[in-house]
mmCIF file of C-alpha atoms and ligand atoms in Angstrom:
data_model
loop_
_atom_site.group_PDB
_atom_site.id
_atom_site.type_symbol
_atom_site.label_atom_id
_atom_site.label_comp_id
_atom_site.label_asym_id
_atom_site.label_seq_id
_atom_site.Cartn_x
_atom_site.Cartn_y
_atom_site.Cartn_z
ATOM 1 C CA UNK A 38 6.683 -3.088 -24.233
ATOM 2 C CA UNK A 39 8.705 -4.923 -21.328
ATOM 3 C CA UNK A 40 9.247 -2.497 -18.290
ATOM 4 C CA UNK A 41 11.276 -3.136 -15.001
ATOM 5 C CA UNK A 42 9.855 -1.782 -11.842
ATOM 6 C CA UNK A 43 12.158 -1.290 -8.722
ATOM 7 C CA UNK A 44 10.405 -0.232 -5.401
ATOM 8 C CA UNK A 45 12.569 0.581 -2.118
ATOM 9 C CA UNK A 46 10.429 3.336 -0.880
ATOM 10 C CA UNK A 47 10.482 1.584 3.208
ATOM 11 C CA UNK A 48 11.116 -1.835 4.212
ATOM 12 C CA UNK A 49 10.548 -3.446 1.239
ATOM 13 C CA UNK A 50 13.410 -4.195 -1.892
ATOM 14 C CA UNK A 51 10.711 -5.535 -4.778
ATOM 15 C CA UNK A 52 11.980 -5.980 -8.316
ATOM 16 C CA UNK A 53 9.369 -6.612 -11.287
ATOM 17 C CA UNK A 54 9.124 -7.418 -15.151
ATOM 18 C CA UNK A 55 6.067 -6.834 -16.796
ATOM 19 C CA UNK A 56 4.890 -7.252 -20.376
ATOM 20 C CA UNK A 57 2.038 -5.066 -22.229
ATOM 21 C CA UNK A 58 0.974 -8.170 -23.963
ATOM 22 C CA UNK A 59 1.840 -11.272 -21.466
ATOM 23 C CA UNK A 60 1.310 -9.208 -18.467
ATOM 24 C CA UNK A 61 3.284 -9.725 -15.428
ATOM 25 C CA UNK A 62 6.265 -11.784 -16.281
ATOM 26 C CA UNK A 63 8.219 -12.350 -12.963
ATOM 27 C CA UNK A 64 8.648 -10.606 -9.620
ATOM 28 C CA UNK A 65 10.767 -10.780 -6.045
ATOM 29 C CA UNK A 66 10.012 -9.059 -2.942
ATOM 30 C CA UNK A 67 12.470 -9.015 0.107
ATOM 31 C CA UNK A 68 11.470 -7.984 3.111
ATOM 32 C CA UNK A 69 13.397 -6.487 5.515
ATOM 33 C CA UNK A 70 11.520 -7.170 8.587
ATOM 34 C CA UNK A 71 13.828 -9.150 10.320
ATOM 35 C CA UNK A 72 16.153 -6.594 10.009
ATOM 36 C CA UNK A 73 14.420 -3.967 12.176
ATOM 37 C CA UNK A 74 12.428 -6.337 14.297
ATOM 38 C CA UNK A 75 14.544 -5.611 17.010
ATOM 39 C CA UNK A 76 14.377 -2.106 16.632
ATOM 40 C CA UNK A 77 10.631 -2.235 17.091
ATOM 41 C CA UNK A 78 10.316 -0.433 13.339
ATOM 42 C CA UNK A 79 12.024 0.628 10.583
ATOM 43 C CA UNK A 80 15.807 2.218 10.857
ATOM 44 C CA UNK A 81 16.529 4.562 7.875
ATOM 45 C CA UNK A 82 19.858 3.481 7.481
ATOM 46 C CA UNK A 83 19.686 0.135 7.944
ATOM 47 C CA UNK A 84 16.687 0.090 4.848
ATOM 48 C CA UNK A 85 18.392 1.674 2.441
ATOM 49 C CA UNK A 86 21.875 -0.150 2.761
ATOM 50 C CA UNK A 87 19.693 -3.607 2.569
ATOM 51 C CA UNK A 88 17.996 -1.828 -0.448
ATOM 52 C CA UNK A 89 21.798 -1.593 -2.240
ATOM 53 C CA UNK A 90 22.945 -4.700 -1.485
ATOM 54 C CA UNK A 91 19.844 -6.675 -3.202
ATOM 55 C CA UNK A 92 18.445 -4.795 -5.884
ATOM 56 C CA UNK A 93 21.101 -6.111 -8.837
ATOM 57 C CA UNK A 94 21.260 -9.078 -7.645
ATOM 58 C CA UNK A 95 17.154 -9.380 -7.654
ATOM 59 C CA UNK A 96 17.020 -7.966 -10.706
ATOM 60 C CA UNK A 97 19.163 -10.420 -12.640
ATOM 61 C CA UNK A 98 16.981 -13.223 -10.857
ATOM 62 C CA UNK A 99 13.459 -11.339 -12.322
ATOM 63 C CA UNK A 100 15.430 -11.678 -16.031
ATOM 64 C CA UNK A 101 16.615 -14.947 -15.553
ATOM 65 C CA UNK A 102 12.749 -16.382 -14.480
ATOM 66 C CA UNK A 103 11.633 -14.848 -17.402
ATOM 67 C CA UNK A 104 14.244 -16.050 -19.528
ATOM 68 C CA UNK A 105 15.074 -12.184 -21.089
ATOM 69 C CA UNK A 106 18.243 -10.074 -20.996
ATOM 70 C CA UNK A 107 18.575 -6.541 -20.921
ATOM 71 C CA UNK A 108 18.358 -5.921 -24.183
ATOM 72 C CA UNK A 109 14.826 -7.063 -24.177
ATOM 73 C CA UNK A 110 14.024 -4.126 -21.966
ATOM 74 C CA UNK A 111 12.413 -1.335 -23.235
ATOM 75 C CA UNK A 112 11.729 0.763 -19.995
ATOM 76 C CA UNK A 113 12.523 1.032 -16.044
ATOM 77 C CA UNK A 114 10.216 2.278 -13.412
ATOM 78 C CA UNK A 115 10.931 3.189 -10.327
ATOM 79 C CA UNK A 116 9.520 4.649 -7.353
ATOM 80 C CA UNK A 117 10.241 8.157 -6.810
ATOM 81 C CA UNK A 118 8.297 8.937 -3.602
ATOM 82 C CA UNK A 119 6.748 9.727 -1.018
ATOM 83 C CA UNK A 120 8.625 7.268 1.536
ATOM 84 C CA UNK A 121 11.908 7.532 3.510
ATOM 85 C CA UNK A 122 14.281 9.632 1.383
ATOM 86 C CA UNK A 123 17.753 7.527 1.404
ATOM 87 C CA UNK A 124 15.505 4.421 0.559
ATOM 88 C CA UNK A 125 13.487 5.887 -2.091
ATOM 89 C CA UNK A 126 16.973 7.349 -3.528
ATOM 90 C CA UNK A 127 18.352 4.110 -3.877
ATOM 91 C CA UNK A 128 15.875 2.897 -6.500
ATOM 92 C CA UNK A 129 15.849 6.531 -8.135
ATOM 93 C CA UNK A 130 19.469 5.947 -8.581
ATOM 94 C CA UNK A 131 19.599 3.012 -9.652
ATOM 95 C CA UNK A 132 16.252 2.599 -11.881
ATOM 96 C CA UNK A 133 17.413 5.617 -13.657
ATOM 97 C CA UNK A 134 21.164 4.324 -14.182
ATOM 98 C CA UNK A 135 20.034 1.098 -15.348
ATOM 99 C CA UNK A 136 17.459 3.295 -18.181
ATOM 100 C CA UNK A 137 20.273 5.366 -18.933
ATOM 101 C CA UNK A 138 22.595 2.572 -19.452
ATOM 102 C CA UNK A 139 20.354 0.506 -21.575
ATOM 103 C CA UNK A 140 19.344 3.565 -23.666
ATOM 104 C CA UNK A 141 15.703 3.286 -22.516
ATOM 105 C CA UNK A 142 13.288 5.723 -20.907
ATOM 106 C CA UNK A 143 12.583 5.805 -17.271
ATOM 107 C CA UNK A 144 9.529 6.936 -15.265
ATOM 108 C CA UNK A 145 9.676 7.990 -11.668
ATOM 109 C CA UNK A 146 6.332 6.623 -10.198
ATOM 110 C CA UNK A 147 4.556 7.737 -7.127
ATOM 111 C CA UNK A 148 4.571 4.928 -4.393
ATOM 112 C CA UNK A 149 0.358 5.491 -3.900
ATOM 113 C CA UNK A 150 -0.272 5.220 -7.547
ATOM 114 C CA UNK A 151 1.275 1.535 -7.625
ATOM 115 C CA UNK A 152 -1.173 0.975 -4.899
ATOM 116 C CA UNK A 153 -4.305 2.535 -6.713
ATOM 117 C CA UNK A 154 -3.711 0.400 -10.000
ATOM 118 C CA UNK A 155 -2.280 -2.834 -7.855
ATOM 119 C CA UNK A 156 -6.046 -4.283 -8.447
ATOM 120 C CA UNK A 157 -5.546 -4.017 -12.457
ATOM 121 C CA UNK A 158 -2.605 -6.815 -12.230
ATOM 122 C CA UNK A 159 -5.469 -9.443 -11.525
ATOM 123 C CA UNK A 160 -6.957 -11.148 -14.866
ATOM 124 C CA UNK A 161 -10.333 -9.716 -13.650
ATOM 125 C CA UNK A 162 -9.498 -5.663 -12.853
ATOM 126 C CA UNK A 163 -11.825 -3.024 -12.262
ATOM 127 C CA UNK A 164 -12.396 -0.541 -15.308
ATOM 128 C CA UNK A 165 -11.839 3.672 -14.148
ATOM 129 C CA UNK A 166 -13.306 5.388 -13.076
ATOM 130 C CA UNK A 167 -13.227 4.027 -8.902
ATOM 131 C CA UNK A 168 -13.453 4.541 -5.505
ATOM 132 C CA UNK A 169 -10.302 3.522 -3.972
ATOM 133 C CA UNK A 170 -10.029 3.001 0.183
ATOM 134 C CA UNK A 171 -6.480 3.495 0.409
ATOM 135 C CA UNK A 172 -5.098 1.749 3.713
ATOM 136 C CA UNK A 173 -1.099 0.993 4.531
ATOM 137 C CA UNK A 174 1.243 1.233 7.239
ATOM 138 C CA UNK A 175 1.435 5.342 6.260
ATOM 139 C CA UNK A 176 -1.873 6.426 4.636
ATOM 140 C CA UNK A 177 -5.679 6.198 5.177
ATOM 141 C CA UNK A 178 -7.246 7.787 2.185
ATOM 142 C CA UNK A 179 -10.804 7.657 0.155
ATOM 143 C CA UNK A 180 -9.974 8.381 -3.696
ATOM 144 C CA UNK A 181 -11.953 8.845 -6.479
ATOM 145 C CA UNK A 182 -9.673 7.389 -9.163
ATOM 146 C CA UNK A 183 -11.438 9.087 -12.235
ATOM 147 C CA UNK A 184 -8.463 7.867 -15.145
ATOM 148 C CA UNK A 185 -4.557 7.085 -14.517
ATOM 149 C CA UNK A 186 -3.151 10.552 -12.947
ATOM 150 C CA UNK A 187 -6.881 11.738 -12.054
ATOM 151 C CA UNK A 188 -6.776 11.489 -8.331
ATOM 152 C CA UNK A 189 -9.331 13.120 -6.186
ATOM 153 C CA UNK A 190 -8.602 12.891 -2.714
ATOM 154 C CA UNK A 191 -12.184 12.866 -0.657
ATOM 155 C CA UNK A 192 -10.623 12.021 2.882
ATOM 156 C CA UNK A 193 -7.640 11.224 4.858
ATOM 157 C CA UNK A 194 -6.839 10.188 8.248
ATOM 158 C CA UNK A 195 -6.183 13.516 10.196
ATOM 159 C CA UNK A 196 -3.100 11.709 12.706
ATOM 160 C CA UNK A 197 -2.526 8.025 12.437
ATOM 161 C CA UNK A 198 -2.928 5.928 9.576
ATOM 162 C CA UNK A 199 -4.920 2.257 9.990
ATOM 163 C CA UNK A 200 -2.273 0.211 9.600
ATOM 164 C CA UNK A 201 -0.064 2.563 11.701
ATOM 165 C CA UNK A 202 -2.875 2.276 14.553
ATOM 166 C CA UNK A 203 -2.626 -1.427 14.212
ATOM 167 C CA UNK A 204 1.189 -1.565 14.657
ATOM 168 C CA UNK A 205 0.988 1.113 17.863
ATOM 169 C CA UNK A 206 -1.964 -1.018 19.345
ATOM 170 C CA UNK A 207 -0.078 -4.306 18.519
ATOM 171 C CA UNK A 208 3.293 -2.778 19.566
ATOM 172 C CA UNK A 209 1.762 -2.029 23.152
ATOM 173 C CA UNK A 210 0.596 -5.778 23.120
ATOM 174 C CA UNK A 211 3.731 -7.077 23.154
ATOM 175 C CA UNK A 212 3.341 -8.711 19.647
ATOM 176 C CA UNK A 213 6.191 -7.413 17.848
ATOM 177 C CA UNK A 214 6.639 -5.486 14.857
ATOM 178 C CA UNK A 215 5.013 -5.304 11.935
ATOM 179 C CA UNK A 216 1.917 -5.245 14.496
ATOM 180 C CA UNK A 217 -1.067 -5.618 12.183
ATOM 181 C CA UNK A 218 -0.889 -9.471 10.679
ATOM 182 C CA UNK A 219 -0.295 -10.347 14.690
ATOM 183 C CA UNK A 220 -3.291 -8.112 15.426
ATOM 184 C CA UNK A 221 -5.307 -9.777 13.224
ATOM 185 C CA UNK A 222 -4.723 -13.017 13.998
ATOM 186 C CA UNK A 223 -4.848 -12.864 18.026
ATOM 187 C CA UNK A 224 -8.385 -11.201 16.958
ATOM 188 C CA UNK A 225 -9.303 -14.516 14.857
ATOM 189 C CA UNK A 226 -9.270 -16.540 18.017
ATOM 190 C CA UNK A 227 -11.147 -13.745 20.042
ATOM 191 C CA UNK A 228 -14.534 -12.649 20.992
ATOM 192 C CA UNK A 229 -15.464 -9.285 20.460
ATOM 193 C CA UNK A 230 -17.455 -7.267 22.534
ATOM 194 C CA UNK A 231 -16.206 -7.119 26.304
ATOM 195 C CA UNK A 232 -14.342 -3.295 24.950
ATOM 196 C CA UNK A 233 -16.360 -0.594 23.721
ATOM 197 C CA UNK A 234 -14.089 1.218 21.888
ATOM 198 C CA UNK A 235 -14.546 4.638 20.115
ATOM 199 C CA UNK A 236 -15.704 4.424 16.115
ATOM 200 C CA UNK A 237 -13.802 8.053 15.407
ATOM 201 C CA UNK A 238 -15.212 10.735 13.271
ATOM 202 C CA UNK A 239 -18.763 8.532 12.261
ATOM 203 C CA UNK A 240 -20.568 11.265 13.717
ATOM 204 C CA UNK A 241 -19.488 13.513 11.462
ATOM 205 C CA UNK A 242 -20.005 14.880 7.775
ATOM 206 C CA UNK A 243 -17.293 14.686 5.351
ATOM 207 C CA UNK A 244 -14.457 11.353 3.909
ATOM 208 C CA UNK A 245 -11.835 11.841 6.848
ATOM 209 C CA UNK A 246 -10.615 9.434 9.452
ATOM 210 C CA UNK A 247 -8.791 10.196 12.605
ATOM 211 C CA UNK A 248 -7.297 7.043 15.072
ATOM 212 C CA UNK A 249 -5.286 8.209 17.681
ATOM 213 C CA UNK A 250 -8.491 8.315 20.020
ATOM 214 C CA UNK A 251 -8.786 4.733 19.306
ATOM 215 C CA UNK A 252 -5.341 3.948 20.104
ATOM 216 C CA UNK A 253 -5.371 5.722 23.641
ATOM 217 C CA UNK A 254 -8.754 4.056 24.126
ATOM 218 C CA UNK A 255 -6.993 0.341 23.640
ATOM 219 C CA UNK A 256 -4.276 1.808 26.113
ATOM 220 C CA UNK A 257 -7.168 2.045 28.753
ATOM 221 C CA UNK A 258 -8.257 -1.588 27.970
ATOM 222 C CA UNK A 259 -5.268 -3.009 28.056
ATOM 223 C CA UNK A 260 -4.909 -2.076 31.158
ATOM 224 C CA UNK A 261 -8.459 -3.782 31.927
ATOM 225 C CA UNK A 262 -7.365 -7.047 30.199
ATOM 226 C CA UNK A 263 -4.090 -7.293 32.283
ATOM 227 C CA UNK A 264 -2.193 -10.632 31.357
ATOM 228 C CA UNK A 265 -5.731 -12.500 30.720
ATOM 229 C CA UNK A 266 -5.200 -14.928 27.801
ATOM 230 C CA UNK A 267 -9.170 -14.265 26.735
ATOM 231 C CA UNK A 268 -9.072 -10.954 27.464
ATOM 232 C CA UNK A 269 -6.483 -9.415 25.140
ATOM 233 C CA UNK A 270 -7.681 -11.746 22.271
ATOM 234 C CA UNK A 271 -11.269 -10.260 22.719
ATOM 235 C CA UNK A 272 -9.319 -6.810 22.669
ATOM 236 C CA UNK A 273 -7.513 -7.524 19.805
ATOM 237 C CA UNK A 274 -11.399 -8.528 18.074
ATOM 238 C CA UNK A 275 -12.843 -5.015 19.464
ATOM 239 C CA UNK A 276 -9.958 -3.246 17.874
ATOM 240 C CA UNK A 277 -9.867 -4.761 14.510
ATOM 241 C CA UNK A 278 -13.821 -4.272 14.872
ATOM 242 C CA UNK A 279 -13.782 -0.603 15.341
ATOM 243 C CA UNK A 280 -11.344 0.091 12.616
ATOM 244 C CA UNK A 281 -12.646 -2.100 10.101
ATOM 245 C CA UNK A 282 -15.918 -0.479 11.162
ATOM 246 C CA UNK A 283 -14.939 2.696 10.593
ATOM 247 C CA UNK A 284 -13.601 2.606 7.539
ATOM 248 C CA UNK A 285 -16.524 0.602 5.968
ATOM 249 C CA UNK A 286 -19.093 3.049 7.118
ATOM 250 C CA UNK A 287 -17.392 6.004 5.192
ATOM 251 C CA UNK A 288 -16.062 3.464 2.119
ATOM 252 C CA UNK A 289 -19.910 3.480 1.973
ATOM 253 C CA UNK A 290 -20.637 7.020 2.089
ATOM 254 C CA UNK A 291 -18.473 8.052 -0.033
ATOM 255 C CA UNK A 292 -19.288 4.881 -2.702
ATOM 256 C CA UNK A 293 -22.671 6.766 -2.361
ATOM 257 C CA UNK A 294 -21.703 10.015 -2.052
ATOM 258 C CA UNK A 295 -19.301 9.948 -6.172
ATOM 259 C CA UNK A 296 -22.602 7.529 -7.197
ATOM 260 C CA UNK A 297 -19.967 5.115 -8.507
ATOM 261 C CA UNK A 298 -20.256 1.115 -8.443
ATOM 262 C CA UNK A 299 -16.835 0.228 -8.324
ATOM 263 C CA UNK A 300 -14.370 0.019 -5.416
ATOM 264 C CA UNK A 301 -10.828 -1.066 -4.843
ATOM 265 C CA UNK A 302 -9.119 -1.352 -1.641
ATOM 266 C CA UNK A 303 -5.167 -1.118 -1.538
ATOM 267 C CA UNK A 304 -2.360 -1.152 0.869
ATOM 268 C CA UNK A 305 -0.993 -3.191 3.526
ATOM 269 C CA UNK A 306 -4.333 -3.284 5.761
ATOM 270 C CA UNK A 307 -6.035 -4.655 2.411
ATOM 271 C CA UNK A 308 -4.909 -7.864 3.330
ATOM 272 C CA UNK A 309 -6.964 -7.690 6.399
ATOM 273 C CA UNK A 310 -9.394 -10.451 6.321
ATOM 274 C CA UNK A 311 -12.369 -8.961 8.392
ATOM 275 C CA UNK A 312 -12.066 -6.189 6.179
ATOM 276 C CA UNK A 313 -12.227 -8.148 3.130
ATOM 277 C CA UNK A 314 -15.059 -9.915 3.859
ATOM 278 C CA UNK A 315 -16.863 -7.298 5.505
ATOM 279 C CA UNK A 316 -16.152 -4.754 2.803
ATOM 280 C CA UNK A 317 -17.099 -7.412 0.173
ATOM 281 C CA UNK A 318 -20.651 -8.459 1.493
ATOM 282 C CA UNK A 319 -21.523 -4.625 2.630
ATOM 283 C CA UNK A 320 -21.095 -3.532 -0.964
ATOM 284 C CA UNK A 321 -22.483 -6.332 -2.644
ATOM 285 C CA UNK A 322 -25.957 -5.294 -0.436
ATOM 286 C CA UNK A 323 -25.832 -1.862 -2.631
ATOM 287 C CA UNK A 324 -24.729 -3.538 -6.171
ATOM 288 C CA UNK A 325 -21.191 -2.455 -5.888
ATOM 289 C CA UNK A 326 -18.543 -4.672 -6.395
ATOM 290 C CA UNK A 327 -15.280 -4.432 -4.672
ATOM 291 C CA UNK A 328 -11.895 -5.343 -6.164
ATOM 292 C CA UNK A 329 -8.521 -6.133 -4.285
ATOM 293 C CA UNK A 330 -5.188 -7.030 -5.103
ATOM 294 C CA UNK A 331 -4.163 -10.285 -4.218
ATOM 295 C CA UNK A 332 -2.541 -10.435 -0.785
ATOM 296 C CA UNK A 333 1.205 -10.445 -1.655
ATOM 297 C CA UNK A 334 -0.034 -7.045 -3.864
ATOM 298 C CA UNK A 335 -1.585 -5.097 -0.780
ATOM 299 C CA UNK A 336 1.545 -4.811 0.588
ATOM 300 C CA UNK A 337 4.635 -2.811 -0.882
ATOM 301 C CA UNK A 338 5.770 -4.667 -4.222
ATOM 302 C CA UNK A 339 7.395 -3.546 -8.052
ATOM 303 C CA UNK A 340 4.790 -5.017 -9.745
ATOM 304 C CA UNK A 341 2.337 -2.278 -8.901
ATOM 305 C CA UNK A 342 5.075 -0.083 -9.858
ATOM 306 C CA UNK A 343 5.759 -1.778 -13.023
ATOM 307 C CA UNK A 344 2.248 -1.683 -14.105
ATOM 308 C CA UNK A 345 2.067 2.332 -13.132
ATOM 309 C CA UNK A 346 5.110 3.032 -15.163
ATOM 310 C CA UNK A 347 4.422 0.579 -18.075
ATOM 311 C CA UNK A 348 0.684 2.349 -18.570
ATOM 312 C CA UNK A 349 2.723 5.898 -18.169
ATOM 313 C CA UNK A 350 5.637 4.656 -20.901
ATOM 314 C CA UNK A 351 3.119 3.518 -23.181
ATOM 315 C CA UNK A 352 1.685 6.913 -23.147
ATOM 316 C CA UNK A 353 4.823 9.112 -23.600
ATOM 317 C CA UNK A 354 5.994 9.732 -20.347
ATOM 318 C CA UNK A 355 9.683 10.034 -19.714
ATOM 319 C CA UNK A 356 11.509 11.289 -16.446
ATOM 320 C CA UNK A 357 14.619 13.587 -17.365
ATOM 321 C CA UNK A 358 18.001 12.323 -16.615
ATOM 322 C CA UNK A 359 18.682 13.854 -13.319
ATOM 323 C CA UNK A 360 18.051 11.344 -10.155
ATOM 324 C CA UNK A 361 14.850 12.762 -8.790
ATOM 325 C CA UNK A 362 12.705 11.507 -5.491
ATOM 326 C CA UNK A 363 10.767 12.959 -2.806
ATOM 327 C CA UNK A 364 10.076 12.086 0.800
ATOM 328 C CA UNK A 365 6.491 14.188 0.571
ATOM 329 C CA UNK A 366 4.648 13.825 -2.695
ATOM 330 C CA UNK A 367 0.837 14.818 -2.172
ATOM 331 C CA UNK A 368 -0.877 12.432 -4.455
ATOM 332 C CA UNK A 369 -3.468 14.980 -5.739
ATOM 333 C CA UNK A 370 -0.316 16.888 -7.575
ATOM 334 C CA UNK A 371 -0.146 13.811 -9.986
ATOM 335 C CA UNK A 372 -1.402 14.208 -13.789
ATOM 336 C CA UNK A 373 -2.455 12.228 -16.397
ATOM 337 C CA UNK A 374 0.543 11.080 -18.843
ATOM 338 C CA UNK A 375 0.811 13.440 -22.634
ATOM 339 C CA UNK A 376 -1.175 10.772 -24.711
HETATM 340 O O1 KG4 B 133 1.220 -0.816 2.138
HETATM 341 P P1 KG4 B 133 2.153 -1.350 3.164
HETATM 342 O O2 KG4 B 133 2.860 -2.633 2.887
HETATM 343 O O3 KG4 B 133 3.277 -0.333 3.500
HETATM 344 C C1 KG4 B 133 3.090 1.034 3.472
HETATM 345 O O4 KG4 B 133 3.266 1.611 2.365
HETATM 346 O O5 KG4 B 133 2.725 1.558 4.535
HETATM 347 O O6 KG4 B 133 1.305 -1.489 4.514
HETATM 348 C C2 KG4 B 133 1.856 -1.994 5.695
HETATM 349 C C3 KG4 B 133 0.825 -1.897 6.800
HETATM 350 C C4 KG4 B 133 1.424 -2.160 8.176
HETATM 351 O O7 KG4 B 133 0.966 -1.155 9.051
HETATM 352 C C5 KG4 B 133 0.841 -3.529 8.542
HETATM 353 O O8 KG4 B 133 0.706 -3.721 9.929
HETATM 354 C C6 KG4 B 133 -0.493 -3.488 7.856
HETATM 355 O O9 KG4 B 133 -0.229 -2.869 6.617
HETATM 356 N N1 KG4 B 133 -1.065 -4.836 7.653
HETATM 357 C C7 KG4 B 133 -2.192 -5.275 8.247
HETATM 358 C C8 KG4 B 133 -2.377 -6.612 7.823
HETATM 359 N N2 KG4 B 133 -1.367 -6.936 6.970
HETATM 360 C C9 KG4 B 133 -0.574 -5.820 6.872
HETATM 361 N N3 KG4 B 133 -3.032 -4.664 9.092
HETATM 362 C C10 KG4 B 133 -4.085 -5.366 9.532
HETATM 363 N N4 KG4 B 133 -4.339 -6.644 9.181
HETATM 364 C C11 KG4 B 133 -3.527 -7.311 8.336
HETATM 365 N N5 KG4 B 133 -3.793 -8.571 7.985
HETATM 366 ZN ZN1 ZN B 134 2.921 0.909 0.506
#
C-alpha cells in the first residue's frame, strides 16, 4: 500500500509518501518560520494561507522524487487535529479531496499519534508496547503506548509545555522565535550552575509536570545576569538543566513505575541534545533502551503522519466523506483501528 500524508496542523506544511513494503519513499517539509518571526510566534492566518499555497505544489514534488503518479496511490492521510483550526482544515480539506478524487480511502490522523509512532520510521524501531515522553512546542506528556490507538496518558504538564517554556524563556532573552534551538545552543557555550532554578513538581507523587514556576524563576535571573555575555549563557545552561532534569527524573519513574524497558521520546524538544544524551545514558544504567526519531522527525513532519495512517489503512480504517478536524482532540479518546 502507498499512502500520502499531509500535515498543516501549525507552522509547518509537510507532505509524505510512504510504502508498506519500501518504507518511506520521499518527503518535504516547509517551514514557515520566517513568516512569523517578526510576529514573535505563529499568526493563524498567515499559517494557513502559506499552508494553501504549498501543499499541491509539494505534493507533486513528493510524486515526482519517487517517480509515481496518482494512480499509484492507494490512500491519503492527513492530520485532523488537535492544532490551530484554519491550519489543520486546510489539510482536512484537501487530504480528503485528493482521496475522494482518486477514489481512495482517507484517514484523519491525530497530530500526537504521528509523534508517538515517529520512532518506528527508523530501520531500527522500538516494538509496543512503550513509554513515550512526549515533548513539543504544545504538549508535555508521559504515555504508555500499549498497541497503535492504546494510549494511556500517565502525566501532563499542568500550564506550560517544555518546549513552550523554552520559547517564553528564550523569547525574554532576546533570541527570537522559535526560542528553543537558540536556547540550546547559547547553553552549549555556557556553564551551568551560577542559577538555582526550581526542578517543579519532583517533590511530588504522580507523572505530571508543571513550568511556569520555572519560567518566572529565569525572569528573576535574568534580571541578575543583566547584559553579561557569561552570564546569560550560564542561564541559558541552568535552564536547559532544570528542564531536562525534570523530565528525566519522572521519564524514570514512570519507566519504573509501567515496569516496561522501552522508551521513545517525541516532539520538537526531542531534538534537544542534553536531553538526548542524558536520557540515553540514564536509561541505559537501568537496562532500558531509549528510541528517538531522527532530528528532522521530532519536529512537525507528514511522514509521521503517513506512517500513522498507512498502519490505520492497512487495518480497515476509513474516515467518512465529510471534511472533519478538531482544534482539541484529547489523545486518550483515540482507539485501536477494526482489524
Ligand atoms: O513538535 P514540534 O515541532 O511542534 C509542536 O507540535 O509543538 O515542537 C516544537 C517545539 C518548540 O517549542 C521548539 O522551541 C522546541 O520544540 N525545540 C527545542 C529544540 N528544538 C525544537 N527545544 C529545545 N531544544 C531544542 N534543540
Ligand atoms: Zn508537533
Amino acid at each position: 500500500m502507498r499512502v500520502i500524508g499531509v500535515e498543516s496542523s501549525c507552522d509547518e506544511t509537510a507532505v509524505a509518501l510512504i510504502c508498506s513494503e519500501r518504507g518511506l519513499l520521499s518527503h518535504r517539509i516547509h517551514s514557515q518560520i520566517e513568516l512569523h518571526q517578526e510576529w514573535g510566534g505563529v499568526v493563524p492566518e498567515l499559517a494557513s494561507r502559506d499552508h494553501i499555497r504549498r501543499v499541491l505544489p509539494m505534493l507533486a514534488e513528493v510524486l515526482g522524487e519517487a517517480g509515481l503518479q496518482q494512480a499509484d496511490i492507494d490512500g491519503v492521510a492527513y492530520t485532523a487535529g488537535p492544532g490551530l483550526i484554519g491550519a489543520l482544515l486546510v489539510g482536512a480539506c484537501i487530504g480528503r479531496s485528493l482521496a475522494f478524487a482518486w477514489g481512495v480511502p482517507a484517514v484523519g490522523i491525530h497530530h500526537l499519534e504521528g509523534h508517538l509512532l515517529a520512532p518506528l520510521l527508523e530501520a531500527e524501531g522500538p516494538a509496543f508496547p512503550f513509554l513515550a515522553l512526549l515533548v513539543s512546542g504544545g504538549h508535555t506528556m508521559l504515555v504508555q503506548v500499549h498497541g497503535l490507538g492504546e494510549y494511556q496518558i500517565l502525566g501532563e504538564s499542568l500550564d506550560d509545555a517544555a518546549g513552550e517554556a523554552f520559547d517564553k524563556t528564550a523569547k525574554m532573552m532576546g533570541l527570537g522565535y522559535p526560542g528553543g534551538p537558540a536556547l540550546a545552543r547559547l547553553a552549549a557555550s555556557g556553564r551551568a550552575g551560577r542559577f538555582r532554578l526550581p526542578r517543579p513538581m519532583l517533590d511530588r507523587p504522580g507523572f505530571d509536570f508543571s513550568f511556569s514556576g520555572l519560567k518566572t524563576a529565569a525572569v528573576l535571573a535574568l534580571r541578575e545576569a543583566g547584559d553579561d555575555p557569561a552570564a546569560r549563557a550560564g542561564l541559558a545552561a541552568d535552564f536547559e538543566a532544570a528542564i531536562v532534569d525534570t523530565l528525566i527524573t519522572k521519564t524514570l519513574r514512570a519507566l519504573d513505575h509501567c515496569g516496561l524497558d522501552t522508551l521513545v521520546v517525541a516532539g520538537g524538544v526531542g531534538a534537544n541534545r542534553r536531553l538526548r544524551e542524558m536520557l540515553k545514558a540514564a536509561a541505559a544504567a537501568r537496562g532500558a533502551r531509549v528510541y528517538y526519531p531522527r532530528p528532522e522527525f521530532c519536529t512537525d513532519n507528514a511522514a509521521m503522519i503517513a506512517l500513522a495512517g498507512l498502519k490505520r489503512l492497512e487495518r480497515g480504517e476509513r474516515a467518512g466523506q465529510a471534511i472533519h478536524a478538531r482544534a482539541r482532540w484529547p489523545l486518550d479518546e483515540l482507539r485501536p483501528p477494526p482489524h
